[in-house]
Amino acid sequence: MSPALWSHMTTSLNTWTAQIRAGDARAISRAVSAIENRTSEAEALLQLLFPFTGRAWRVGVTGAPGTGKSTLVDRLAAHYRSEKRSVGIIAVDPSSPFTGGAILGDRVRMQGHAGDEGIFIRSMATRGHLGGLAQSTGDATLLLDAAGKDMILVETVGVGQGEIEIVRLADCTVVVLVPGMGDDVQSLKAGLMEIADIFVINKSDREGAAAFETQLTAILQIVPERDGWKPPVVRAVATKDQGVAPLARQIALFREHVTKSQNRQARELAYWKEWLLRLIETRLVDRVLGDRAGSAAFEKLATEVAARTKDPYSAAREILSRSRV
Amino acid sequence: MSPALWSHMTTSLNTWTAQIRAGDARAISRAVSAIENRTSEAEALLQLLFPFTGRAWRVGVTGAPGTGKSTLVDRLAAHYRSEKRSVGIIAVDPSSPFTGGAILGDRVRMQGHAGDEGIFIRSMATRGHLGGLAQSTGDATLLLDAAGKDMILVETVGVGQGEIEIVRLADCTVVVLVPGMGDDVQSLKAGLMEIADIFVINKSDREGAAAFETQLTAILQIVPERDGWKPPVVRAVATKDQGVAPLARQIALFREHVTKSQNRQARELAYWKEWLLRLIETRLVDRVLGDRAGSAAFEKLATEVAARTKDPYSAAREILSRSRV
């Protein structure tokens, strides 16, 4: 890069950084797009923004489809706005970019907060099959943190491994359940118990809510406390704005608990390890397969494996030997 | 390795391979454990087994918790057994190994098929945070394929990105839904439409099943056909064994469709690309962070990032520069 171009880029990056720090929604939105597309500008920008991060509190909200997560997140955001706290919402959409669901969803959701500059809402979707969604989401939370948002709400669909990776990047994880979906108690144990800091039973005006709460509380009894915190259960009917203030209170209590905890440093370290791992994984695959020669070798070897003239383990070794890792 | 030790290892690997090909359940189970723990033996074994793969048909079954996937998979397995076809079941459990849920689940589930050597059931869980579950699952399906199983059923919880990666490794993907969870039509679109070859509406004796089917069918009308296949909708009540035979029929029809398809080769290639990518990702991270020096550097840099004396992007670059990728 020529010194002139470099100087130009640096100047424009500095302007961009300043706009983001001032909370300019367009500048933030452009940065999220850069993060999604993993441009080199995004990385340079995030490096400049990093020193201004660490003030926000990031809440991950997850649960199966149909549990009413979006409504709950919207109401929680409105609650924080009523306390004059600024809010950033990232809705992680595992669908392909072709459905267009993400952008439509943003538009519908923004209407409820039209004209409010204290709230920023954005969906993020997967680009291509190279994954990296957890990492992009992490980058976006850093961005919103540097942009001065007090509370960052990260909403993810599902409770699969991908979502667990995403919510691990939050400071506090809220798992949303609804009565009548939990007939499969075994499935409740799978993964959720390890990640939930707070449980919400949404749609708790439904039949069977009390029985469901009893069942959930009974399961929680036998789960060992982590770091002195026992996940509370909050009953809510998000559509009627019920249980939203109690949820906000539990989130605040958990924040206080973590802040005072002796394990705070260990927690922070574990957090950044997870974060670094995602980043390294994404970068490694980009480097090995991202260039022309890499993708050509990949194409050729995949063809040989598909024809069964080569086994996949030997094929992987050949690609890896090219890259001298 | 000394020539004597090498010869001993090769002999024992050859014996193991022979036992697996003969369908010996203990040998298969030991191999799944080796795959889970990513031992070097596992890779050597899979290389030996690869030439004997390609005969089985792999069906991925996914859906949110509480949709009754396990029951459906069990009944489908029983159906195939009544046709004298051998079956392998891999239940992918995203929970940590500490819950012990997987092994307990296996025992409970095996009881229904006690003494039947034509069926093999095994759960797989995540080991550590290095991921790679999709890749291990893929390895396990190759193993069961080489072990002569005619039908391999891969069951995953949830509909997140992690699960999508896992079911992409199957030949046919069945998405299980239940009436009353789909109030959130948007969530139904997210990701599922792209991966489903067949939809099952389970618990279809519930109220609202007909309306739900109408809604789903309406959505499917506007989704473009992929490769001349329009995903059918099968109504089922797995607990009453209803809809299981129709599901098996649709799976057979889809197999016929794919076998005759002009895009078969493109499909196979896409499959192996996905597969290779997972393998490379896992190996790359293992190589960069798997040794003592790598994990020490990782530890040190994560500590610096947690203390905010270094930004994560610079930290990742330092680790990557160590490995000369």
XYZ file of C-alpha atoms in Angstrom:
650
model
C 0.000 0.000 0.000
C 1.305 3.457 -0.876
C 1.936 5.825 2.053
C -0.687 8.223 0.601
C -3.343 5.535 0.427
C -2.397 4.307 3.886
C -2.685 7.819 5.279
C -6.055 8.240 3.556
C -7.315 4.936 4.963
C -6.111 5.775 8.446
C -7.837 9.166 8.320
C -11.097 7.639 7.155
C -10.829 4.898 9.783
C -10.287 7.536 12.454
C -13.374 9.453 11.273
C -15.387 6.243 11.239
C -14.176 5.365 14.748
C -15.186 8.796 16.003
C -18.650 8.495 14.430
C -19.147 5.091 16.021
C -18.027 6.329 19.427
C -20.524 9.189 19.083
C -23.240 6.571 18.553
C -23.969 7.407 14.896
C -26.397 4.652 13.788
C -25.348 4.738 10.112
C -21.666 4.408 10.964
C -22.442 1.546 13.362
C -24.599 -0.206 10.792
C -21.885 0.107 8.145
C -19.423 -1.407 10.616
C -21.714 -4.388 11.298
C -21.855 -5.022 7.546
C -18.062 -4.851 7.350
C -17.880 -7.358 10.217
C -20.362 -9.687 8.498
C -18.334 -9.569 5.290
C -15.081 -9.936 7.251
C -13.319 -7.114 5.431
C -9.814 -6.078 6.466
C -11.276 -2.648 7.304
C -13.469 -4.281 9.949
C -10.450 -5.706 11.743
C -8.550 -2.393 11.619
C -11.637 -0.612 12.933
C -12.139 -3.085 15.771
C -8.501 -2.738 16.791
C -9.005 1.026 17.089
C -12.245 0.543 19.032
C -11.001 -2.117 21.447
C -9.525 0.281 24.045
C -13.001 1.827 24.419
C -14.738 -1.452 25.179
C -15.416 -3.162 28.500
C -18.150 -0.864 29.813
C -21.263 -2.532 28.397
C -23.071 -5.513 29.853
C -23.858 -8.186 27.304
C -26.917 -10.375 27.817
C -27.394 -13.431 25.624
C -30.998 -14.576 25.206
C -31.556 -18.025 23.744
C -34.313 -20.603 23.451
C -36.079 -22.811 20.929
C -38.123 -21.315 18.087
C -41.579 -20.242 19.237
C -40.601 -19.336 22.794
C -41.182 -15.620 22.183
C -37.554 -14.513 22.528
C -37.885 -11.542 20.182
C -40.845 -10.097 22.066
C -39.067 -10.591 25.379
C -35.923 -8.894 24.072
C -38.001 -5.983 22.713
C -39.757 -5.498 26.056
C -36.502 -5.753 27.958
C -35.031 -3.106 25.654
C -38.049 -0.845 26.285
C -37.556 -1.371 30.021
C -33.920 -0.262 29.816
C -34.886 2.712 27.649
C -37.365 3.798 30.337
C -34.351 3.900 32.677
C -32.496 6.068 30.124
C -29.993 3.334 29.389
C -28.890 2.920 25.780
C -29.454 -0.471 24.197
C -27.968 -2.471 21.344
C -29.754 -5.569 20.038
C -28.108 -8.178 17.853
C -30.446 -10.868 16.583
C -28.439 -13.808 15.297
C -30.190 -15.482 12.424
C -28.739 -18.835 11.378
C -30.646 -18.747 8.092
C -28.942 -18.201 4.776
C -28.766 -14.646 3.450
C -31.150 -15.661 0.663
C -34.279 -15.730 2.813
C -34.049 -12.029 3.495
C -35.720 -12.758 6.811
C -33.138 -10.830 8.782
C -33.596 -7.463 7.111
C -37.379 -7.736 7.046
C -37.321 -8.619 10.723
C -35.179 -5.566 11.506
C -37.607 -3.275 9.776
C -40.619 -4.681 11.580
C -38.857 -4.499 14.926
C -37.429 -1.032 14.479
C -40.924 0.390 14.015
C -41.632 -0.017 17.696
C -38.589 2.105 18.514
C -38.743 4.539 15.582
C -36.993 7.817 16.266
C -35.263 6.541 19.403
C -31.543 7.086 18.925
C -30.753 5.277 22.174
C -31.490 1.918 20.640
C -29.754 0.088 17.824
C -31.199 -3.124 16.353
C -29.510 -5.324 13.834
C -29.751 -8.916 12.641
C -26.679 -10.876 11.655
C -26.763 -13.854 9.317
C -24.257 -16.430 8.127
C -22.325 -15.661 4.982
C -21.213 -18.681 3.000
C -20.465 -22.008 4.630
C -17.301 -20.976 6.344
C -19.165 -20.347 9.575
C -17.666 -17.765 11.876
C -21.048 -16.452 13.020
C -20.102 -16.663 16.681
C -16.986 -14.656 15.951
C -18.848 -11.997 13.955
C -21.386 -11.700 16.750
C -18.566 -11.213 19.236
C -17.074 -8.500 17.020
C -20.460 -6.772 16.815
C -20.842 -6.729 20.609
C -17.395 -5.088 20.898
C -18.519 -2.533 18.330
C -21.720 -1.673 20.224
C -19.765 -1.565 23.483
C -17.368 0.996 21.994
C -20.393 2.853 20.585
C -21.444 3.500 24.166
C -24.433 1.160 24.450
C -25.027 0.352 28.114
C -26.872 -2.911 27.584
C -26.258 -5.244 24.651
C -28.837 -7.939 24.034
C -27.790 -10.837 21.824
C -30.708 -12.966 20.712
C -30.121 -16.398 19.171
C -32.514 -19.016 17.858
C -32.155 -22.553 19.117
C -30.044 -24.254 21.701
C -27.571 -26.077 19.507
C -23.799 -26.047 19.725
C -23.574 -22.992 17.474
C -25.827 -21.020 19.790
C -23.927 -22.186 22.840
C -20.783 -20.773 21.257
C -22.575 -17.487 20.633
C -24.023 -17.078 24.121
C -20.697 -18.012 25.691
C -19.544 -14.662 24.350
C -22.117 -12.854 26.531
C -21.671 -11.795 30.181
C -24.992 -13.287 31.210
C -27.127 -15.932 29.562
C -30.909 -16.000 29.718
C -32.574 -19.227 28.567
C -36.211 -18.858 27.532
C -38.547 -21.828 27.911
C -42.289 -22.195 27.539
C -44.653 -24.623 29.280
C -45.709 -27.533 27.105
C -42.463 -27.776 25.168
C -40.622 -29.370 28.025
C -42.226 -32.820 27.874
C -38.742 -33.939 26.984
C -36.931 -33.275 30.271
C -33.808 -34.960 28.944
C -33.544 -32.335 26.224
C -33.739 -29.635 28.846
C -30.645 -31.029 30.496
C -28.720 -31.131 27.275
C -26.515 -28.081 27.173
C -28.931 -25.645 28.775
C -28.089 -26.302 32.399
C -24.455 -25.500 31.735
C -25.064 -22.159 30.072
C -28.118 -20.655 31.787
C -27.554 -17.925 34.379
C -31.264 -17.091 34.448
C -34.282 -19.064 33.248
C -37.421 -17.388 31.929
C -40.664 -19.323 31.656
C -42.400 -17.249 29.001
C -46.091 -17.586 28.065
C -46.540 -18.515 31.711
C -50.286 -17.843 31.487
C -50.489 -21.086 29.537
C -51.881 -24.232 31.043
C -49.269 -26.313 32.846
C -47.020 -23.356 33.716
C -47.035 -24.055 37.465
C -46.250 -27.747 36.940
C -43.502 -26.822 34.514
C -41.960 -24.406 36.994
C -42.048 -27.078 39.718
C -40.328 -29.524 37.381
C -37.677 -27.011 36.354
C -37.008 -25.961 39.946
C -36.659 -29.617 40.933
C -34.061 -30.164 38.209
C -32.204 -27.005 39.279
C -31.989 -28.359 42.833
C -29.727 -31.172 41.741
C -27.518 -29.049 39.503
C -24.407 -27.912 41.368
C -24.103 -24.158 41.896
C -21.556 -22.475 39.698
C -19.451 -19.919 41.471
C -22.082 -19.420 44.178
C -24.915 -18.564 41.807
C -28.109 -20.579 41.538
C -29.995 -19.729 38.325
C -33.332 -18.147 39.271
C -36.544 -18.872 37.378
C -38.566 -15.848 36.208
C -42.163 -16.282 35.040
C -43.135 -13.944 32.226
C -45.783 -13.147 29.642
C -43.729 -10.928 27.358
C -46.677 -9.965 25.141
C -48.391 -8.496 28.229
C -45.169 -6.978 29.570
C -45.367 -9.267 32.603
C -42.146 -10.464 34.209
C -39.938 -8.043 32.271
C -38.997 -5.852 35.259
C -38.297 -8.958 37.425
C -36.065 -10.288 34.652
C -34.176 -6.984 34.493
C -33.764 -7.190 38.279
C -32.286 -10.711 38.067
C -29.920 -9.585 35.313
C -28.788 -6.721 37.580
C -28.354 -9.105 40.530
C -26.294 -11.446 38.410
C -24.120 -8.565 37.236
C -23.533 -7.537 40.843
C -22.728 -11.152 41.735
C -20.178 -11.484 38.921
C -18.606 -8.102 39.659
C -18.029 -9.070 43.288
C -17.027 -12.639 42.528
C -13.551 -13.849 43.374
C -13.675 -15.787 40.123
C -14.215 -12.696 38.048
C -10.732 -12.824 36.569
C -11.010 -16.534 35.790
C -14.351 -15.838 34.121
C -12.893 -13.014 32.036
C -9.984 -15.203 31.010
C -12.284 -18.069 30.016
C -14.324 -15.569 28.038
C -11.362 -14.271 26.061
C -10.031 -17.758 25.458
C -13.308 -18.726 23.854
C -13.203 -15.512 21.870
C -9.638 -15.959 20.664
C -10.315 -19.543 19.684
C -13.204 -18.516 17.408
C -11.049 -15.805 15.877
C -8.123 -18.140 15.240
C -10.363 -20.815 13.744
C -11.952 -18.382 11.323
C -8.627 -16.866 10.308
C -6.936 -20.250 9.838
C -9.572 -21.537 7.459
C -9.595 -18.231 5.572
C -5.836 -18.399 5.152
C -5.634 -22.008 4.021
C -8.616 -21.948 1.677
C -9.181 -18.250 1.083
C -6.730 -17.747 -1.799
C -7.019 -18.992 -5.351
C -4.473 -21.800 -5.034
C -5.983 -22.959 -1.757
C -9.497 -23.149 -3.110
C -8.261 -24.885 -6.288
C -6.434 -27.540 -4.255
C -9.512 -27.922 -2.069
C -11.744 -28.346 -5.133
C -9.427 -30.942 -6.699
C -9.062 -33.006 -3.530
C -12.783 -32.907 -2.732
C -13.442 -34.215 -6.259
C -11.022 -37.091 -5.673
C -12.671 -37.957 -2.362
C -16.143 -37.802 -3.926
C -14.881 -40.242 -6.585
C -13.450 -42.353 -3.758
C -10.004 -42.392 -5.353
C -8.695 -40.770 -2.163
C -9.734 -40.949 1.473
C -10.700 -37.670 3.186
C -7.995 -37.955 5.850
C -5.210 -38.093 3.252
C -6.889 -35.227 1.383
C -6.970 -33.054 4.500
C -3.290 -33.846 5.139
C -2.373 -32.742 1.611
C -4.153 -29.415 2.035
C -2.594 -28.878 5.440
C 0.905 -29.705 4.160
C 0.514 -26.964 1.527
C 0.036 -24.447 4.311
C 2.952 -25.598 6.482
C 0.883 -25.382 9.690
C 8.167 -45.750 15.957
C 10.193 -48.967 15.789
C 9.394 -51.323 12.886
C 8.296 -53.962 15.421
C 5.877 -51.606 17.143
C 4.617 -50.364 13.775
C 4.020 -53.914 12.637
C 2.238 -54.702 15.894
C 0.030 -51.607 15.540
C -0.782 -52.413 11.934
C -1.719 -55.970 12.864
C -3.980 -54.802 15.670
C -5.532 -52.152 13.409
C -6.185 -54.805 10.777
C -7.856 -57.042 13.377
C -9.936 -54.117 14.598
C -10.947 -53.259 11.023
C -12.002 -56.842 10.406
C -14.058 -56.913 13.609
C -15.798 -53.682 12.651
C -16.540 -54.928 9.145
C -18.038 -58.056 10.708
C -20.372 -55.787 12.714
C -18.868 -56.546 16.149
C -20.650 -54.078 18.483
C -17.780 -53.863 20.996
C -15.229 -53.101 18.290
C -17.547 -50.462 16.795
C -18.185 -48.893 20.187
C -14.453 -48.740 20.924
C -13.945 -47.040 17.560
C -16.624 -44.407 18.322
C -14.790 -43.626 21.567
C -11.510 -43.297 19.670
C -13.241 -40.918 17.239
C -14.683 -38.848 20.094
C -11.246 -38.568 21.677
C -9.650 -37.883 18.287
C -6.838 -40.361 18.767
C -4.342 -40.975 15.965
C -5.542 -44.586 15.949
C -9.013 -43.384 14.972
C -7.666 -41.681 11.875
C -5.593 -44.712 10.849
C -8.638 -46.918 11.367
C -10.922 -44.673 9.326
C -8.412 -44.605 6.483
C -8.490 -48.397 6.400
C -12.291 -48.435 6.536
C -12.925 -45.743 3.918
C -12.793 -48.058 0.864
C -15.663 -50.056 2.389
C -17.967 -47.056 2.798
C -20.553 -45.621 0.426
C -23.220 -48.325 0.738
C -25.271 -46.993 3.667
C -27.966 -44.338 3.504
C -27.598 -41.674 6.158
C -30.696 -39.927 7.452
C -30.314 -36.839 9.653
C -33.241 -36.156 11.986
C -33.387 -32.732 13.614
C -35.872 -30.522 15.447
C -36.275 -28.438 18.580
C -36.242 -30.049 22.037
C -39.594 -31.606 22.896
C -40.570 -32.548 19.354
C -40.218 -36.273 20.074
C -37.244 -36.922 17.784
C -35.837 -39.807 19.850
C -39.130 -41.693 19.807
C -39.502 -41.132 16.087
C -35.953 -42.354 15.437
C -36.548 -45.440 17.613
C -39.736 -46.301 15.731
C -38.112 -45.725 12.383
C -35.287 -48.049 13.449
C -37.834 -50.709 14.484
C -39.517 -50.302 11.095
C -36.240 -50.916 9.259
C -35.469 -53.890 11.500
C -38.852 -55.423 10.566
C -37.588 -55.234 6.962
C -34.385 -57.031 8.040
C -32.263 -53.968 7.383
C -29.452 -53.259 9.824
C -29.514 -49.886 11.566
C -27.010 -47.570 13.219
C -28.201 -44.674 15.382
C -26.000 -41.766 16.401
C -27.613 -39.340 18.826
C -25.655 -36.108 18.912
C -25.779 -34.542 22.324
C -24.466 -30.980 22.553
C -24.272 -31.180 26.336
C -20.999 -31.396 28.190
C -19.660 -34.855 29.016
C -20.212 -34.072 32.702
C -23.968 -34.516 32.655
C -23.647 -38.178 31.831
C -26.935 -37.794 29.994
C -25.612 -39.439 26.886
C -24.599 -42.728 28.422
C -27.746 -43.002 30.538
C -29.826 -42.280 27.447
C -28.044 -45.023 25.494
C -28.804 -47.590 28.143
C -32.478 -46.670 28.332
C -32.814 -46.703 24.572
C -30.925 -49.944 24.016
C -33.359 -51.811 26.259
C -36.038 -51.640 23.572
C -33.683 -53.402 21.170
C -31.929 -55.730 23.631
C -30.372 -58.758 22.019
C -30.801 -57.396 18.491
C -27.376 -57.409 16.865
C -28.709 -55.679 13.776
C -28.964 -52.350 15.572
C -26.240 -50.162 17.047
C -27.077 -47.095 19.178
C -24.591 -44.567 20.437
C -24.648 -40.992 21.688
C -21.817 -38.620 20.913
C -21.028 -35.579 23.009
C -18.649 -32.653 22.770
C -15.210 -33.078 24.318
C -13.618 -29.846 25.471
C -14.365 -26.539 23.800
C -12.482 -27.195 20.628
C -15.685 -28.201 18.889
C -15.374 -30.671 16.066
C -18.622 -32.461 16.906
C -19.850 -32.294 13.321
C -16.595 -33.834 12.187
C -16.708 -36.617 14.788
C -20.280 -37.374 13.802
C -19.230 -37.607 10.171
C -16.428 -39.999 11.133
C -18.894 -42.133 13.091
C -21.260 -42.412 10.105
C -18.339 -43.595 7.950
C -17.543 -46.153 10.629
C -21.105 -47.512 10.754
C -21.238 -47.508 6.960
C -18.096 -49.678 6.830
C -19.592 -51.840 9.599
C -22.321 -52.783 7.134
C -25.268 -50.853 8.581
C -27.852 -50.321 5.851
C -29.529 -47.297 7.401
C -27.742 -44.774 9.594
C -29.921 -42.398 11.596
C -28.244 -39.282 12.975
C -30.362 -37.511 15.553
C -29.513 -33.951 16.644
C -31.158 -31.602 19.117
C -32.031 -28.124 17.978
C -31.913 -26.271 14.732
C -28.877 -24.075 15.283
C -25.871 -23.617 13.039
C -24.039 -26.497 14.734
C -26.883 -28.860 13.959
C -27.131 -27.612 10.416
C -23.474 -28.513 9.978
C -24.162 -31.972 11.380
C -27.204 -32.743 9.229
C -25.432 -31.455 6.122
C -23.296 -34.566 6.504
C -26.364 -36.795 6.008
C -27.807 -37.950 2.673
C -31.318 -36.952 3.644
C -32.554 -34.522 6.276
C -35.790 -34.945 8.184
C -36.993 -31.898 10.153
C -39.411 -32.678 12.975
C -41.956 -30.042 14.012
C -44.920 -30.157 16.375
C -48.142 -28.141 16.243
C -48.256 -25.310 18.760
C -44.552 -24.530 18.668
C -44.772 -22.815 15.328
C -46.502 -19.614 16.447
C -43.273 -18.040 15.359
C -43.489 -18.617 11.597
C -40.416 -16.471 11.059
C -38.354 -18.900 13.118
C -39.604 -21.755 10.987
C -38.145 -20.114 7.919
C -34.795 -19.541 9.528
C -32.438 -22.222 8.319
C -34.935 -25.067 8.206
C -36.274 -24.503 4.725
C -32.785 -24.786 3.289
C -31.948 -28.101 4.912
C -35.216 -30.078 5.062
C -35.775 -32.815 2.507
C -38.781 -34.128 4.434
C -40.912 -32.507 7.132
C -42.579 -34.501 9.886
C -45.391 -32.996 11.936
C -45.123 -35.140 15.033
C -47.727 -35.227 17.814
C -50.203 -34.550 15.026
C -53.100 -35.697 17.205
C -52.678 -32.404 19.038
C -55.072 -29.547 18.613
C -54.147 -27.242 15.777
C -52.325 -29.910 13.747
C -54.447 -29.400 10.622
C -54.029 -25.626 10.751
C -50.303 -26.054 11.287
C -50.036 -28.374 8.296
C -51.941 -25.870 6.138
C -49.584 -23.125 7.246
C -46.474 -25.213 6.602
C -47.712 -26.345 3.198
C -48.456 -22.719 2.294
C -44.909 -21.716 3.183
C -43.517 -24.654 1.183
C -45.454 -23.489 -1.878
C -43.374 -20.347 -2.117
C -40.031 -22.055 -1.490
C -38.324 -22.892 -4.795
C -37.835 -26.599 -5.516
C -34.299 -27.814 -5.093
C -33.151 -30.176 -7.773
C -36.731 -31.124 -8.646
C -37.704 -32.217 -5.133
C -40.467 -30.611 -3.117
C -40.179 -31.547 0.569
C -43.254 -33.604 1.525
C -44.996 -33.191 4.880
C -45.638 -36.394 6.859
C -48.059 -36.368 9.808
C -47.020 -38.657 12.631
C -47.715 -39.673 16.206
C -44.483 -41.501 16.945
C -45.605 -42.715 20.380
C -48.496 -44.548 18.658
C -46.335 -45.697 15.761
C -48.448 -43.603 13.372
C -46.801 -42.080 10.323
C -43.604 -44.104 10.683
C -44.136 -46.286 7.613
C -45.152 -43.243 5.501
C -41.976 -41.496 6.665
C -39.872 -44.515 5.677
C -41.610 -44.438 2.277
C -40.742 -40.757 1.753
C -37.145 -41.436 2.760
C -37.036 -44.250 0.164
C -38.592 -41.969 -2.487
C -36.042 -39.279 -1.754
C -33.215 -41.784 -2.032
C -34.549 -42.917 -5.405
C -34.840 -39.278 -6.481
C -31.257 -38.491 -5.501
C -29.893 -41.680 -7.068
C -31.510 -40.847 -10.395
C -30.762 -37.140 -10.207
C -28.493 -35.549 -12.786
C -27.090 -33.482 -9.937
C -25.991 -36.508 -7.992
C -22.307 -35.856 -8.627
C -22.620 -32.164 -7.703
C -24.382 -33.212 -4.527
C -21.671 -35.708 -3.627
C -19.002 -33.099 -4.285
C -20.772 -30.511 -2.108
C -21.043 -33.156 0.586
C -17.341 -33.960 0.599
C -16.386 -30.299 0.495
C -18.372 -29.701 3.652
C -16.759 -32.761 5.154
C -13.221 -31.784 4.260
C -13.757 -28.275 5.564
C -14.768 -29.582 9.001
C -11.790 -31.915 9.031
C -9.342 -29.170 8.079
C -10.784 -26.766 10.657
C -10.438 -29.294 13.443
C -6.912 -30.283 12.422
C -5.737 -26.688 12.049
C -6.837 -25.694 15.531
C -5.365 -28.890 16.971
C -2.046 -28.166 15.301
C -1.800 -24.526 16.316
C -3.007 -24.948 19.887
C -2.665 -28.668 20.517
C 0.992 -28.731 21.601
C 2.507 -27.409 24.804
C 4.053 -24.287 23.283
C 0.870 -23.459 21.409
C -1.357 -23.741 24.430
C 1.138 -21.742 26.526
C 1.194 -18.928 23.947
C -2.593 -19.049 23.772
C -2.853 -18.838 27.567
C -0.451 -15.900 27.766
C -2.121 -13.920 24.997
C -5.633 -14.554 26.329
C -4.446 -13.239 29.709
C -3.146 -10.067 28.054
C -6.417 -9.557 26.195
C -8.429 -10.132 29.378
C -6.275 -7.454 31.051
C -6.911 -5.264 27.981
C -3.196 -4.709 27.462
C -3.601 -6.238 24.000
C -6.477 -6.332 21.514
C -7.744 -9.774 20.449
C -6.993 -9.199 16.773
C -3.301 -8.589 17.438
C -3.280 -11.589 19.792
C -4.755 -13.858 17.110
C -2.171 -12.586 14.615
C 0.656 -13.415 17.023
C -0.582 -16.971 17.476
C -1.063 -17.398 13.758
C 2.409 -16.034 12.983
C 3.887 -18.703 15.265
C 2.360 -21.341 13.038
C 3.397 -19.777 9.707
C 0.006 -20.503 8.125
